[in-house]
Short mmCIF file of C-alpha atoms in Angstrom, two decimals:
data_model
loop_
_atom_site.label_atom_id
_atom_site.label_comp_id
_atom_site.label_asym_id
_atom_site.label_seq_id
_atom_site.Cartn_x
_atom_site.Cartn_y
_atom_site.Cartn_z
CA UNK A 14 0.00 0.00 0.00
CA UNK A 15 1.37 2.99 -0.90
CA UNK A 16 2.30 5.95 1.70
CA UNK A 17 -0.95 8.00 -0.01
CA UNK A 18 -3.32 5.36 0.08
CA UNK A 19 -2.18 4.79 3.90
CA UNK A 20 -2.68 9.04 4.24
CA UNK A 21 -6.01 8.92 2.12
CA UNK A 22 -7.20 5.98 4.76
CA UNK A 23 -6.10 7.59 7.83
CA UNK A 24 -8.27 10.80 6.93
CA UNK A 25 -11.06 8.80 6.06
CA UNK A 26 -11.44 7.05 9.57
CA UNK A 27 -10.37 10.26 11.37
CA UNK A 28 -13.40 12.05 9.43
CA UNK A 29 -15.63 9.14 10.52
CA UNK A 30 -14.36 9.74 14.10
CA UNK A 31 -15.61 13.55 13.99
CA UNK A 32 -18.90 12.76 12.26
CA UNK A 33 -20.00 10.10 14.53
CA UNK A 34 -18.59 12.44 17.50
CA UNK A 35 -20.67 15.38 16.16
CA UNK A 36 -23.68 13.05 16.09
CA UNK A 37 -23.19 11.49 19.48
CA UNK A 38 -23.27 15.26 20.63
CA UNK A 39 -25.87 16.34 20.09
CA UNK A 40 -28.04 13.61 21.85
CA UNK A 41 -26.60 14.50 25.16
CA UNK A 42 -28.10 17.14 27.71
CA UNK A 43 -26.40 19.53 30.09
CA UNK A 44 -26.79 16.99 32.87
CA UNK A 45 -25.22 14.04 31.02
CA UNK A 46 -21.07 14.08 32.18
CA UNK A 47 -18.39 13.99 29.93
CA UNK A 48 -17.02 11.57 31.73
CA UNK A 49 -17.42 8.60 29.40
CA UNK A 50 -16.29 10.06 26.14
CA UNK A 51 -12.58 8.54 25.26
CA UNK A 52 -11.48 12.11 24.68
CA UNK A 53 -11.81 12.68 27.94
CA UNK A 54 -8.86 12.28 30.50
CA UNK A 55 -10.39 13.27 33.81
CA UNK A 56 -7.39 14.56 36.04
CA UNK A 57 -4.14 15.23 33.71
CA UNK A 58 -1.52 17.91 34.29
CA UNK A 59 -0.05 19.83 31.44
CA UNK A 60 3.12 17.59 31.60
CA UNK A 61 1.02 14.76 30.59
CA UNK A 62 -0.79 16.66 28.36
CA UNK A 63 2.57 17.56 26.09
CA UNK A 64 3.35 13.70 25.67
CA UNK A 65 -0.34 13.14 24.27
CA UNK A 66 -0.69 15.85 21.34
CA UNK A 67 1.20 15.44 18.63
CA UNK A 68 -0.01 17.07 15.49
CA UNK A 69 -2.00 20.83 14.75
CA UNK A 70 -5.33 20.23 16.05
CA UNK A 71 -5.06 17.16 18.34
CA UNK A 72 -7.11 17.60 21.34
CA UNK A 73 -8.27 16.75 25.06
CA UNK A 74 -10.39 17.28 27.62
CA UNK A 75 -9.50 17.22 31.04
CA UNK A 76 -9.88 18.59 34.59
CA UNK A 77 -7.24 20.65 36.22
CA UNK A 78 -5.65 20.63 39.51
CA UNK A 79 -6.61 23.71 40.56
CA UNK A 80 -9.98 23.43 39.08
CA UNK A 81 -11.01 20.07 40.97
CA UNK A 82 -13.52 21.74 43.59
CA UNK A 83 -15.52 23.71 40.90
CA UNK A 84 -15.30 20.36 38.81
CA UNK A 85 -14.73 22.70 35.52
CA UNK A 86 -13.08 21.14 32.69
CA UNK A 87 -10.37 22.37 30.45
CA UNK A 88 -9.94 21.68 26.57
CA UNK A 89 -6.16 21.48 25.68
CA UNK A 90 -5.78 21.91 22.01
CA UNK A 91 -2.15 21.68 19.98
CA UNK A 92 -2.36 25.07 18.16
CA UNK A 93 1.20 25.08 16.73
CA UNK A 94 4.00 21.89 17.40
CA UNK A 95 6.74 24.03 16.29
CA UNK A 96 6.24 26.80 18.83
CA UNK A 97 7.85 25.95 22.30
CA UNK A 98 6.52 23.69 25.20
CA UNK A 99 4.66 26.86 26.68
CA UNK A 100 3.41 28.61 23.69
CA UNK A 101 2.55 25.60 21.30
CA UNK A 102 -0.58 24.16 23.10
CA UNK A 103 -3.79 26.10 24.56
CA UNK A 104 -5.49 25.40 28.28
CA UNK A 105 -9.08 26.86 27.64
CA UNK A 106 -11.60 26.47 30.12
CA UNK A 107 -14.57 25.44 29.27
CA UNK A 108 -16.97 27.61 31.38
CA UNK A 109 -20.31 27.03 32.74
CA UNK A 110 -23.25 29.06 34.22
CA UNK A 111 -27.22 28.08 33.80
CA UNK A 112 -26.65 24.85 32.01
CA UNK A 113 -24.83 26.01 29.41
CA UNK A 114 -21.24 25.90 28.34
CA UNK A 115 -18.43 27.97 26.45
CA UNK A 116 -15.16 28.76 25.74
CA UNK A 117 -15.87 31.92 24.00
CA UNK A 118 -18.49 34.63 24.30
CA UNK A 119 -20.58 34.50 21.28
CA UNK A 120 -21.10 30.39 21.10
CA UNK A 121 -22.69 28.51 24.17
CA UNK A 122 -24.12 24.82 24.52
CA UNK A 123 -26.11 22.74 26.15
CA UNK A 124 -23.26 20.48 27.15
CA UNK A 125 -19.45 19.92 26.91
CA UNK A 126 -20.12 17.52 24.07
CA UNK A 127 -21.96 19.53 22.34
CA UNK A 128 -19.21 22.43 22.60
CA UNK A 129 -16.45 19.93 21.34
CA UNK A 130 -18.59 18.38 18.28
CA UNK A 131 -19.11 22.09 16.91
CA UNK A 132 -15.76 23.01 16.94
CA UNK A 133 -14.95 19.61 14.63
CA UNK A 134 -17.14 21.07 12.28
CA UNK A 135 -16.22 22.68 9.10
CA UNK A 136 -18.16 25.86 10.16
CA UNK A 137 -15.51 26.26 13.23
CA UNK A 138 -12.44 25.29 11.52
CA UNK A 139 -13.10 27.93 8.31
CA UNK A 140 -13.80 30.35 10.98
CA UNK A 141 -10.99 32.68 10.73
CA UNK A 142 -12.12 34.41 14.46
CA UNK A 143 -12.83 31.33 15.91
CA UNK A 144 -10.62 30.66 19.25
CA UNK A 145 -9.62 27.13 18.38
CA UNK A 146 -9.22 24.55 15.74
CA UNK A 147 -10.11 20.79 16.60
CA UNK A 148 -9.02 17.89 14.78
CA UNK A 149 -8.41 14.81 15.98
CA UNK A 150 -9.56 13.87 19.59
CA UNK A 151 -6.85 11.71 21.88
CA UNK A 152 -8.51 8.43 23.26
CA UNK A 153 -7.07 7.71 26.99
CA UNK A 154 -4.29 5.96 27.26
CA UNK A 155 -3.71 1.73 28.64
CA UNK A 156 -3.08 3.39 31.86
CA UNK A 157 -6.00 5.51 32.36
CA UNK A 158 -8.29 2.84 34.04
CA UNK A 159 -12.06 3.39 34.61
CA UNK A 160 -13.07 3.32 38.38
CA UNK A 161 -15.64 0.41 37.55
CA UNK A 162 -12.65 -1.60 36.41
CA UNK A 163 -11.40 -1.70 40.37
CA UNK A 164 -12.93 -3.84 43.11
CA UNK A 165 -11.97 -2.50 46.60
CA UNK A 166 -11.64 -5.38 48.54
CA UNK A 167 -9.96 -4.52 52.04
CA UNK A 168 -7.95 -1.86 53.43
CA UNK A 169 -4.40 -2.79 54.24
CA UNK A 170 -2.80 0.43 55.41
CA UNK A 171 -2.74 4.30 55.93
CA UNK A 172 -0.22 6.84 54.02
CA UNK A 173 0.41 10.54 53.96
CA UNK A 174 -2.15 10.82 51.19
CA UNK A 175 -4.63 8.56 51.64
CA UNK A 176 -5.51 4.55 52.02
CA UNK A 177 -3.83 1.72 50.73
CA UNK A 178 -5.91 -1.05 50.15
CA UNK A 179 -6.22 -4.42 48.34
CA UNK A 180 -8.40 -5.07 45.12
CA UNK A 181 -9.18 -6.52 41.87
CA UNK A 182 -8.10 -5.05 38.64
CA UNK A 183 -10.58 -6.36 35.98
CA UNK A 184 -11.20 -4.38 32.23
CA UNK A 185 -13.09 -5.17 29.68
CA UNK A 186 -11.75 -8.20 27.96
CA UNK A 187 -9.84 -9.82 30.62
CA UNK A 188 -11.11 -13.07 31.35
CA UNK A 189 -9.60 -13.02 35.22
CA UNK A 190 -9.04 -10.32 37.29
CA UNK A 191 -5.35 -9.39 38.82
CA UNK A 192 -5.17 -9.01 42.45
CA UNK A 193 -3.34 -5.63 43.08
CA UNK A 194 -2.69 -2.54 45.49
CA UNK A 195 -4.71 0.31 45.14
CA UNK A 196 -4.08 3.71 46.63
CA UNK A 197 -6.79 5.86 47.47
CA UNK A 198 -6.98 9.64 48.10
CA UNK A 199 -9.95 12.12 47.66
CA UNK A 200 -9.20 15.11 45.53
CA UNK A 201 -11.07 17.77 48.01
CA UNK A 202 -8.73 16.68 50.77
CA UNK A 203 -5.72 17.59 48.44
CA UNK A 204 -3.55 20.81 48.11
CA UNK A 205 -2.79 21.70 44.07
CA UNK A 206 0.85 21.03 45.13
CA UNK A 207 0.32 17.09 46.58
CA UNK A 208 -2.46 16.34 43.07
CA UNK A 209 0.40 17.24 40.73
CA UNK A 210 2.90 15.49 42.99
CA UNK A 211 1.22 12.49 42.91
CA UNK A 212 0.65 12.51 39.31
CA UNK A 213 4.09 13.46 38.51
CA UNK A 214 4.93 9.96 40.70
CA UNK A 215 2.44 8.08 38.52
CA UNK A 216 4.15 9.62 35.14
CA UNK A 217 7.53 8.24 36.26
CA UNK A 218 6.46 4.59 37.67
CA UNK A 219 4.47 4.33 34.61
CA UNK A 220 7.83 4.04 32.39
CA UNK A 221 9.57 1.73 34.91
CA UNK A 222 9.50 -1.98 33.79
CA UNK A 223 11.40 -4.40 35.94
CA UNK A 224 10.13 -8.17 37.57
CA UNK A 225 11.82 -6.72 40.47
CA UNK A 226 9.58 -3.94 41.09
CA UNK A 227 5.76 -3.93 41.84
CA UNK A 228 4.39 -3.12 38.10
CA UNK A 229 2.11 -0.18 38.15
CA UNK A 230 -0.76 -0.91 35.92
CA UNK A 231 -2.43 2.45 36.10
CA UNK A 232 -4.41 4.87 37.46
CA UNK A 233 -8.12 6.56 37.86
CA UNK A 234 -8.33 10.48 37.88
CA UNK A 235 -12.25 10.56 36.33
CA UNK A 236 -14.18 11.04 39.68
CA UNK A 237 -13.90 12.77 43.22
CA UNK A 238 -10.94 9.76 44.28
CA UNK A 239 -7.75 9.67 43.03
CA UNK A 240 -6.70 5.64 42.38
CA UNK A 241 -3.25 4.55 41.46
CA UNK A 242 -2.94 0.43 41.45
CA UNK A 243 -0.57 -2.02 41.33
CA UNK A 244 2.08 1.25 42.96
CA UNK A 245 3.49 2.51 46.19
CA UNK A 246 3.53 5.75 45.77
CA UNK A 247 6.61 7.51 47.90
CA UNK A 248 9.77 9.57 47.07
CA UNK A 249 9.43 8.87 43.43
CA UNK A 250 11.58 11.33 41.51
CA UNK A 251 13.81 11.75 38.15
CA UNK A 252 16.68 13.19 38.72
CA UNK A 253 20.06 13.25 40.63
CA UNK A 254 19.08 15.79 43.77
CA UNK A 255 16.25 16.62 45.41
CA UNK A 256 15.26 19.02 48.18
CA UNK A 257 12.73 17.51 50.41
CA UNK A 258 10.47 19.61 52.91
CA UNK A 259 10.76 18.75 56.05
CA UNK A 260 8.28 20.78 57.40
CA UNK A 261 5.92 18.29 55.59
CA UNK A 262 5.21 14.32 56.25
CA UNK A 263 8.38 12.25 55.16
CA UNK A 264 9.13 8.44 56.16
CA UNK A 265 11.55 9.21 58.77
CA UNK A 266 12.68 5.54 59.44
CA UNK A 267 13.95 5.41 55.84
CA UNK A 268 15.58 8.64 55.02
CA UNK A 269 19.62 8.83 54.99
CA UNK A 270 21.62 10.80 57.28
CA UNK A 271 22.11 13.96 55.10
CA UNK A 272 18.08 13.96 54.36
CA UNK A 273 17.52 14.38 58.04
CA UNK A 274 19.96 16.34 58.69
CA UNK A 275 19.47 18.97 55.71
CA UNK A 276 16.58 17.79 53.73
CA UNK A 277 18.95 16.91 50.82
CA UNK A 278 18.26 13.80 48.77
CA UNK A 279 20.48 12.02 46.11
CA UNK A 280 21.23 8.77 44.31
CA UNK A 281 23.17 7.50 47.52
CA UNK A 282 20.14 8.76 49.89
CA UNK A 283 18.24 5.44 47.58
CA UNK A 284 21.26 3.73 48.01
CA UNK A 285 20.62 3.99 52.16
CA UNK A 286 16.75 3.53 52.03
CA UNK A 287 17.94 0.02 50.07
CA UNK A 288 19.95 -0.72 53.00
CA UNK A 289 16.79 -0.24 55.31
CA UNK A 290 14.44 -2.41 52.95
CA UNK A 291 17.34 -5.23 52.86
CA UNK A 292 16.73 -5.39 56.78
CA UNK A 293 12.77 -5.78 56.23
CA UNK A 294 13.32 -8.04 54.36
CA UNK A 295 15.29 -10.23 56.74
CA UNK A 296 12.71 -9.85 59.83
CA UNK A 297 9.89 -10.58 57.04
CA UNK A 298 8.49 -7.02 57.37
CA UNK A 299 7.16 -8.10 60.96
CA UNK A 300 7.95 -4.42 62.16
CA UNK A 301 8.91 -0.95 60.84
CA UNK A 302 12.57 -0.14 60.91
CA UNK A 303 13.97 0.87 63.89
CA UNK A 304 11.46 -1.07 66.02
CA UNK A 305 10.90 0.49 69.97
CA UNK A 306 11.53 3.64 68.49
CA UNK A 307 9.07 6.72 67.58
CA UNK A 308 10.20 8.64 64.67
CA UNK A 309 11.23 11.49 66.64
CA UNK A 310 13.57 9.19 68.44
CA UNK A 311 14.58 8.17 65.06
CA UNK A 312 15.69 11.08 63.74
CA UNK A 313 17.59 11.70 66.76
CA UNK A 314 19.58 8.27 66.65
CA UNK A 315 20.35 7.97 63.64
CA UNK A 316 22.15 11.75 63.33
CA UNK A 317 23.91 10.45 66.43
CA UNK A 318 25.46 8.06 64.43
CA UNK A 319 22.93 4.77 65.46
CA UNK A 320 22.66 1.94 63.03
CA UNK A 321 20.35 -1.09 62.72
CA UNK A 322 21.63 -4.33 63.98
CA UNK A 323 21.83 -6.89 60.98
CA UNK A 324 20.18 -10.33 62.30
CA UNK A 325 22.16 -12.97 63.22
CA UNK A 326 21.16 -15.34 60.43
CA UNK A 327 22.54 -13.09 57.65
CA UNK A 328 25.18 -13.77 55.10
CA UNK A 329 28.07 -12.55 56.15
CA UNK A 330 28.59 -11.05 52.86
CA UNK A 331 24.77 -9.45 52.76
CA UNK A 332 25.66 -8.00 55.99
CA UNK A 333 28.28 -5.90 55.10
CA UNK A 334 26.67 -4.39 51.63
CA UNK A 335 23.96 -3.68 54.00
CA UNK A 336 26.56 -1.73 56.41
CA UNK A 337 27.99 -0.15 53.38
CA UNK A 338 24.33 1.56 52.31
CA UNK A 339 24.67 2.98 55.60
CA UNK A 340 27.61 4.39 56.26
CA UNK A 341 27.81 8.42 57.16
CA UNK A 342 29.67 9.92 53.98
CA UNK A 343 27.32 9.46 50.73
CA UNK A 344 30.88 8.95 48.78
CA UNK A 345 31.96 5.95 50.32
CA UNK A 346 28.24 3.97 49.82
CA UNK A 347 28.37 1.68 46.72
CA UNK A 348 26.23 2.20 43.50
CA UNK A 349 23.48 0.14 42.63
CA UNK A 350 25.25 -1.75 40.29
CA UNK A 351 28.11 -2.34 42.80
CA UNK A 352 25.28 -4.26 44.73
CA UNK A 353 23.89 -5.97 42.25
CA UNK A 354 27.50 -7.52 41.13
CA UNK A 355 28.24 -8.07 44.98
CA UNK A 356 24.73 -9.89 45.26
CA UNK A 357 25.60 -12.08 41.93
CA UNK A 358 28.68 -13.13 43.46
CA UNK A 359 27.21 -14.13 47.18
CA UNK A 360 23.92 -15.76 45.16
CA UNK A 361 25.63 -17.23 42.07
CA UNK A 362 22.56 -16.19 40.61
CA UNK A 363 22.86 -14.24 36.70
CA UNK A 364 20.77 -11.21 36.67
CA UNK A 365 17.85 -11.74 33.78
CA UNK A 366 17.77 -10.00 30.19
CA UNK A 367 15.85 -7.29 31.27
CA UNK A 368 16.06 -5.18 28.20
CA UNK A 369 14.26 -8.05 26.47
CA UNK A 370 11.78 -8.29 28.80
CA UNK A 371 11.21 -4.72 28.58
CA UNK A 372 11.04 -4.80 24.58
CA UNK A 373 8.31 -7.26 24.77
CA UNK A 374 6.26 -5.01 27.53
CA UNK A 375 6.63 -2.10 24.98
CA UNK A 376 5.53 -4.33 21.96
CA UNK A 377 2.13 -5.63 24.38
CA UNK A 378 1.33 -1.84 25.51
CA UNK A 379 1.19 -0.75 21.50
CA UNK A 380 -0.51 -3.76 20.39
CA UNK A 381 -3.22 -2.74 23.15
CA UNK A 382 -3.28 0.66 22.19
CA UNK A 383 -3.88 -0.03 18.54
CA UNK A 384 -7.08 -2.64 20.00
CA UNK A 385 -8.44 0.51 21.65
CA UNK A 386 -8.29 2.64 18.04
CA UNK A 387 -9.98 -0.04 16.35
CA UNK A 388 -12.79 -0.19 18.79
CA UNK A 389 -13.17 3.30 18.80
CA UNK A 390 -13.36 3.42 14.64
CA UNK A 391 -16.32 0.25 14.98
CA UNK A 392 -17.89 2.11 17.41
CA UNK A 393 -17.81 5.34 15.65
CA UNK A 394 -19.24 4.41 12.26
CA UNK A 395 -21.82 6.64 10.74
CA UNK A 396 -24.56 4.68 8.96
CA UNK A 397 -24.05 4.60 5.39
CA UNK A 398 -25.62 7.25 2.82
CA UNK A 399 -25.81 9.58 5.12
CA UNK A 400 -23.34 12.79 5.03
CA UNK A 401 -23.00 14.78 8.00
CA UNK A 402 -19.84 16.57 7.60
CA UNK A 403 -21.66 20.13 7.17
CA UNK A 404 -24.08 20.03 10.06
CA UNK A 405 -23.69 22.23 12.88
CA UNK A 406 -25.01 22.09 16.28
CA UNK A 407 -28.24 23.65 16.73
CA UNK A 408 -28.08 24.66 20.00
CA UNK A 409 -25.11 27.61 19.26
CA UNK A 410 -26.43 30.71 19.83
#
């Protein structure tokens, strides 16, 4: 097939996408949600929002951070991909006041749908004055999981930001459901600052692949409760330094020396807080670190130079890498890969291919993203003999 032909196809099903869109509009009143239209993305920062929109015209709707109490949504449009980050795409808010809705003073509609199926229309897009162009809506992402896909089954614990509980992940098509860990948190009980924190957590774990580390399958941002499953949410950060607030809530009983002591967190500060799990794992997680002691105590100890003692039962070997994670200058700790070769050698045990394994988690993700496309073309199709590309909503005003 040639490249045109491919082109000529893509527009086709793209068109059928808007007309059945425009259609599907217009049958919905004020007081139906856009919550179940794929365009919609429920809570997504503007970091996310980059990594979504590729082309002139691509397009989401979404709630903001600072917008969760009035439950207002935003439309974020790509109006030019070779402007910069903070130029190239627009945030407009969709306002709403006795049931209708706009983004611009002289066009208002009896719903959010409505709104976005006029501005797919020919009519909007000739519009020389018109405040946006829309193209071609972005369906949610394979880990942007619908609340009715989670069964809360019991709760297992209590964090800075909400529950932790176990549950069943189960979506459509899945024949048996995956047991998994789901935190909780409700948006109203949220500053702007912890939402986009915890987001920014859930953009990093969602690019970590590893059989070592508990696989984080998604999360659910459409309603008043923030889920993220199959994660522990915690210090999560990219980078080589952080400053942490201390004035805020931090797990004391793992932080490193220099975090306590200045707030200051690096690549060695994980390499200590590796050192701490190593010891859970040896008492079989029967009691938090530093047991006896309250985290105030804690804090104190430890910058008085008070270590752990390593149980009996451990590998000589496995005892001292876990000394060496916590000794007082950050220079003399080992890397990560110094442990893992250290652990290889006391084991005898090859680590696995884990670039393979990751290739092969990329290659299921994009086959499942191409699944959802199709559905959304089936579901989308306009009966034939029937042309609908020049209608226009008829409730603008």
């Amino acid at each position: 097939m040639s490249s045109a032909s491919r082109s000529n196809e893509s527009v086709s099903a793209q068109n059928t996408i808007n007309k059945r869109l425009r259609k599907h509009a217009r049958s919905h009143s004020g007081e139906k949600l856009i919550d179940n239209e794929q365009y919609y993305h429920g809570l997504l920062p503007r970091a996310d929002v980059r990594m979504l929109l590729k082309e002139n015209g691509d397009f989401v709707v979404r709630t903001d951070p600072k917008l969760v109490e009035q439950r207002s949504y935003v439309l974020s449009v790509l109006a030019d991909k070779l402007l910069d980050e903070n130029s190239s795409i627009k945030h407009l808010v969709i306002h709403t006041a006795s049931g209708k809705f706009w983004i611009e003073n002289k066009y208002s509609f009896e719903s959010p749908q409505a709104l976005i199926a006029y501005y797919l229309t020919s009519q909007a897009q000739n519009d020389p004055t018109s405040i946006v162009h829309l193209v071609r809506p972005i369906s949610r992402q394979s880990w942007e999981l619908e609340h009715d896909w989670i069964t809360i089954k019991q709760k297992s614990g209590q964090g800075a930001f909400g529950e932790v509980s176990m549950g069943i992940y189960k979506r459509k098509g899945m024949m048996k459901g995956i047991q998994v860990a789901v935190k909780q948190t409700i948006l109203e009980k949220m500053r702007k600052e912890q939402i986009k924190e915890f987001m920014c957590e859930a953009r990093h774990l969602k690019t970590m692949r590893h059989p070592n580390i508990v696989k984080f399958y998604g999360r659910c941002s459409s309603g008043t409760t923030l889920y993220g499953h199959g994660i522990d949410f915690g210090l999560t950060r990219a980078g080589s330094f952080y400053q942490m607030d201390m004035t805020k809530k931090v797990p004391i009983r793992w932080l490193a020396l220099e975090t306590l002591l200045n707030g200051s967190y690096t690549l060695k500060s994980d390499i200590w807080a590796y050192g701490i799990m190593c010891w859970e794992i040896y008492y079989s997680c029967a009691s938090d670190p530093y047991p006896g002691m309250t985290p105030v105590e804690v804090h104190q100890k430890v910058r008085e130079g008070y270590r752990m003692q390593i149980p009996e039962n451990a590998h000589p070997q496995i005892e001292k890498i876990i000394q060496s994670c916590w000794l007082e200058n950050q220079a003399d700790r080992p890397s990560m890969a110094d442990i893992a070769v250290q652990f290889q050698r006391v084991t005898l045990i090859a680590r696995p291919n884990f670039e393979q394994q990751g290739k092969e988690l990329e290659l299921f993700g994009l086959l499942y993203i191409q699944n959802i496309q199709f559905q959304i073309l089936n579901n989308l199709r306009v009966p034939r003999g029937r042309n609908m590309s020049n209608e226009a909503p008829k409730t603008a005003t």
